[in-house]
mmCIF file of C-alpha atoms and ligand atoms in Angstrom:
data_model
loop_
_atom_site.group_PDB
_atom_site.id
_atom_site.type_symbol
_atom_site.label_atom_id
_atom_site.label_comp_id
_atom_site.label_asym_id
_atom_site.label_seq_id
_atom_site.Cartn_x
_atom_site.Cartn_y
_atom_site.Cartn_z
ATOM 1 C CA MET G 1 -13.080 -11.371 2.918
ATOM 2 C CA ASP G 2 -12.491 -11.578 6.634
ATOM 3 C CA GLU G 3 -11.750 -8.146 8.086
ATOM 4 C CA ASP G 4 -11.153 -9.751 11.459
ATOM 5 C CA MET G 5 -8.104 -11.623 10.129
ATOM 6 C CA LYS G 6 -6.646 -8.416 8.745
ATOM 7 C CA THR G 7 -6.658 -6.648 12.090
ATOM 8 C CA LYS G 8 -4.937 -9.318 14.191
ATOM 9 C CA PRO G 9 -2.099 -7.831 16.229
ATOM 10 C CA ASN G 10 1.545 -8.698 15.586
ATOM 11 C CA ASP G 11 1.602 -10.824 18.736
ATOM 12 C CA TYR G 12 -1.051 -13.101 17.275
ATOM 13 C CA TRP G 13 1.046 -13.735 14.167
ATOM 14 C CA LYS G 14 4.257 -14.107 16.191
ATOM 15 C CA SER G 15 2.654 -16.897 18.205
ATOM 16 C CA LYS G 16 1.157 -18.582 15.149
ATOM 17 C CA LEU G 17 4.045 -18.366 12.681
ATOM 18 C CA THR G 18 7.672 -19.454 12.728
ATOM 19 C CA PRO G 19 10.208 -16.587 12.781
ATOM 20 C CA GLU G 20 10.963 -17.119 9.062
ATOM 21 C CA GLN G 21 7.256 -17.212 8.138
ATOM 22 C CA TYR G 22 6.706 -14.056 10.185
ATOM 23 C CA ARG G 23 9.629 -12.278 8.533
ATOM 24 C CA VAL G 24 8.270 -12.995 5.057
ATOM 25 C CA VAL G 25 4.480 -12.724 5.416
ATOM 26 C CA ARG G 26 4.227 -9.988 8.055
ATOM 27 C CA GLU G 27 7.405 -8.024 7.340
ATOM 28 C CA LYS G 28 7.384 -8.431 3.535
ATOM 29 C CA GLY G 29 10.598 -10.397 3.494
ATOM 30 C CA THR G 30 11.882 -12.626 0.712
ATOM 31 C CA GLU G 31 13.226 -16.148 1.045
ATOM 32 C CA THR G 32 16.552 -16.987 -0.583
ATOM 33 C CA ALA G 33 16.203 -17.935 -4.260
ATOM 34 C CA PHE G 34 16.149 -21.707 -4.923
ATOM 35 C CA ALA G 35 16.043 -22.366 -1.170
ATOM 36 C CA GLY G 36 12.276 -22.624 -0.731
ATOM 37 C CA LYS G 37 10.693 -26.029 -0.263
ATOM 38 C CA TYR G 38 8.177 -25.715 -3.112
ATOM 39 C CA VAL G 39 10.420 -24.423 -5.939
ATOM 40 C CA ASP G 40 10.758 -27.920 -7.395
ATOM 41 C CA ASN G 41 7.491 -29.382 -6.107
ATOM 42 C CA HIS G 42 5.686 -31.065 -9.003
ATOM 43 C CA GLN G 43 2.956 -32.856 -7.066
ATOM 44 C CA ASP G 44 -0.711 -32.228 -7.851
ATOM 45 C CA GLY G 45 -2.431 -30.254 -5.158
ATOM 46 C CA THR G 46 -3.325 -26.915 -3.654
ATOM 47 C CA TYR G 47 -1.203 -24.177 -2.119
ATOM 48 C CA ARG G 48 -2.820 -22.379 0.813
ATOM 49 C CA CYS G 49 -1.849 -19.278 2.749
ATOM 50 C CA VAL G 50 0.513 -20.395 5.515
ATOM 51 C CA ALA G 51 -0.965 -17.768 7.834
ATOM 52 C CA CYS G 52 -4.721 -18.267 7.430
ATOM 53 C CA GLY G 53 -5.287 -21.335 5.251
ATOM 54 C CA GLN G 54 -7.015 -19.603 2.351
ATOM 55 C CA GLU G 55 -6.605 -21.429 -0.982
ATOM 56 C CA LEU G 56 -4.285 -19.360 -3.161
ATOM 57 C CA PHE G 57 -2.721 -21.360 -6.002
ATOM 58 C CA ALA G 58 -3.190 -24.720 -7.712
ATOM 59 C CA SER G 59 -0.493 -27.023 -9.054
ATOM 60 C CA ASP G 60 -1.925 -26.907 -12.588
ATOM 61 C CA THR G 61 -0.926 -23.237 -12.904
ATOM 62 C CA LYS G 62 2.618 -23.768 -11.561
ATOM 63 C CA PHE G 63 5.427 -23.493 -14.092
ATOM 64 C CA GLU G 64 9.214 -23.510 -14.273
ATOM 65 C CA SER G 65 10.275 -19.865 -14.363
ATOM 66 C CA GLY G 66 13.908 -20.416 -13.465
ATOM 67 C CA SER G 67 13.585 -17.577 -10.959
ATOM 68 C CA GLY G 68 14.189 -19.692 -7.872
ATOM 69 C CA TRP G 69 10.726 -19.112 -6.428
ATOM 70 C CA PRO G 70 7.494 -21.031 -6.994
ATOM 71 C CA SER G 71 5.821 -19.438 -10.015
ATOM 72 C CA PHE G 72 2.180 -19.540 -11.044
ATOM 73 C CA THR G 73 0.257 -18.062 -13.971
ATOM 74 C CA ASP G 74 -2.886 -17.351 -11.928
ATOM 75 C CA PRO G 75 -4.340 -17.524 -8.431
ATOM 76 C CA VAL G 76 -7.142 -20.088 -7.853
ATOM 77 C CA ASN G 77 -9.502 -17.138 -7.538
ATOM 78 C CA LYS G 78 -8.720 -13.487 -8.239
ATOM 79 C CA GLN G 79 -10.658 -12.522 -5.100
ATOM 80 C CA HIS G 80 -8.301 -14.564 -2.930
ATOM 81 C CA VAL G 81 -5.337 -12.282 -3.527
ATOM 82 C CA ALA G 82 -4.872 -8.518 -3.469
ATOM 83 C CA LEU G 83 -2.416 -6.564 -5.629
ATOM 84 C CA HIS G 84 -0.573 -3.441 -4.469
ATOM 85 C CA GLU G 85 1.864 -1.096 -6.157
ATOM 86 C CA ASP G 86 5.239 -1.507 -4.481
ATOM 87 C CA SER G 87 8.112 0.920 -5.079
ATOM 88 C CA SER G 88 10.398 -0.394 -2.318
ATOM 89 C CA HIS G 89 14.053 -1.305 -2.999
ATOM 90 C CA GLY G 90 14.198 1.132 -5.916
ATOM 91 C CA MET G 91 11.937 -1.033 -8.101
ATOM 92 C CA LYS G 92 8.427 -0.622 -9.378
ATOM 93 C CA ARG G 93 6.706 -3.915 -8.675
ATOM 94 C CA VAL G 94 3.263 -5.247 -7.890
ATOM 95 C CA GLU G 95 3.041 -6.907 -4.489
ATOM 96 C CA VAL G 96 0.718 -9.879 -3.987
ATOM 97 C CA THR G 97 -0.958 -10.412 -0.620
ATOM 98 C CA CYS G 98 -3.504 -12.884 0.736
ATOM 99 C CA ASN G 99 -6.833 -11.106 0.556
ATOM 100 C CA ASN G 100 -8.086 -12.872 3.663
ATOM 101 C CA CYS G 101 -5.360 -12.083 6.191
ATOM 102 C CA GLY G 102 -3.069 -9.595 4.458
ATOM 103 C CA ALA G 103 -0.039 -11.902 4.400
ATOM 104 C CA HIS G 104 2.697 -10.813 1.995
ATOM 105 C CA LEU G 105 3.105 -13.584 -0.578
ATOM 106 C CA GLY G 106 5.443 -12.192 -3.241
ATOM 107 C CA HIS G 107 5.119 -10.180 -6.445
ATOM 108 C CA VAL G 108 3.471 -10.545 -9.841
ATOM 109 C CA PHE G 109 5.337 -9.776 -13.065
ATOM 110 C CA ASP G 110 4.225 -9.600 -16.685
ATOM 111 C CA ASP G 111 6.887 -11.939 -18.070
ATOM 112 C CA GLY G 112 4.959 -15.178 -17.607
ATOM 113 C CA PRO G 113 4.016 -17.675 -20.329
ATOM 114 C CA ILE G 114 2.292 -15.750 -23.151
ATOM 115 C CA ASP G 115 -0.029 -18.638 -24.009
ATOM 116 C CA LYS G 116 -1.285 -18.686 -20.413
ATOM 117 C CA GLY G 117 -1.961 -14.989 -19.995
ATOM 118 C CA GLY G 118 1.557 -13.662 -19.527
ATOM 119 C CA GLN G 119 1.541 -13.328 -15.756
ATOM 120 C CA ARG G 120 4.136 -14.696 -13.346
ATOM 121 C CA PHE G 121 3.094 -14.824 -9.713
ATOM 122 C CA CYS G 122 6.467 -15.133 -7.983
ATOM 123 C CA ILE G 123 5.624 -16.466 -4.535
ATOM 124 C CA ASN G 124 7.698 -17.331 -1.481
ATOM 125 C CA SER G 125 7.475 -21.023 -0.545
ATOM 126 C CA VAL G 126 7.448 -20.048 3.104
ATOM 127 C CA ALA G 127 4.194 -18.132 2.578
ATOM 128 C CA LEU G 128 2.512 -21.299 1.312
ATOM 129 C CA ASP G 129 1.254 -24.563 2.746
ATOM 130 C CA PHE G 130 0.878 -27.333 0.168
ATOM 131 C CA THR G 131 -1.831 -29.986 0.364
ATOM 132 C CA PRO G 132 -1.318 -32.900 -2.068
ATOM 133 C CA LYS G 133 -4.376 -34.005 -4.043
ATOM 134 C CA GLN G 134 -5.877 -37.134 -2.504
HETATM 135 FE FE1 LIG U 201 -3.913 -15.538 4.471
#
């Protein structure tokens, strides 16, 4: 865990991120369903935090949820994400953030594939940076 990354001022993130990335990862926004660039990505590889580069998800846990957002059964490492109760927008949800820099990634739900643990990490494409497997 890098406490330094979590205390960067807004100006740092504004200079590092695009306006859409900033809106989602720093202001807890949500990209439009089915509009994200990784919804239909089926390549083998790794998804990193767009803000800090931490490895977050791997292609072998990605599945077709039909939700319109990239969906994963598990993070690459439980320590790489943090979970927070979120009661915004009149819903009780569990927010997922990058545990290295605090970036908002999306939410986790318990309606994922039963045979793979039952979790669905519903993640904004814009919060991710995909590196294809070499
Ligand atoms: Fe991060």
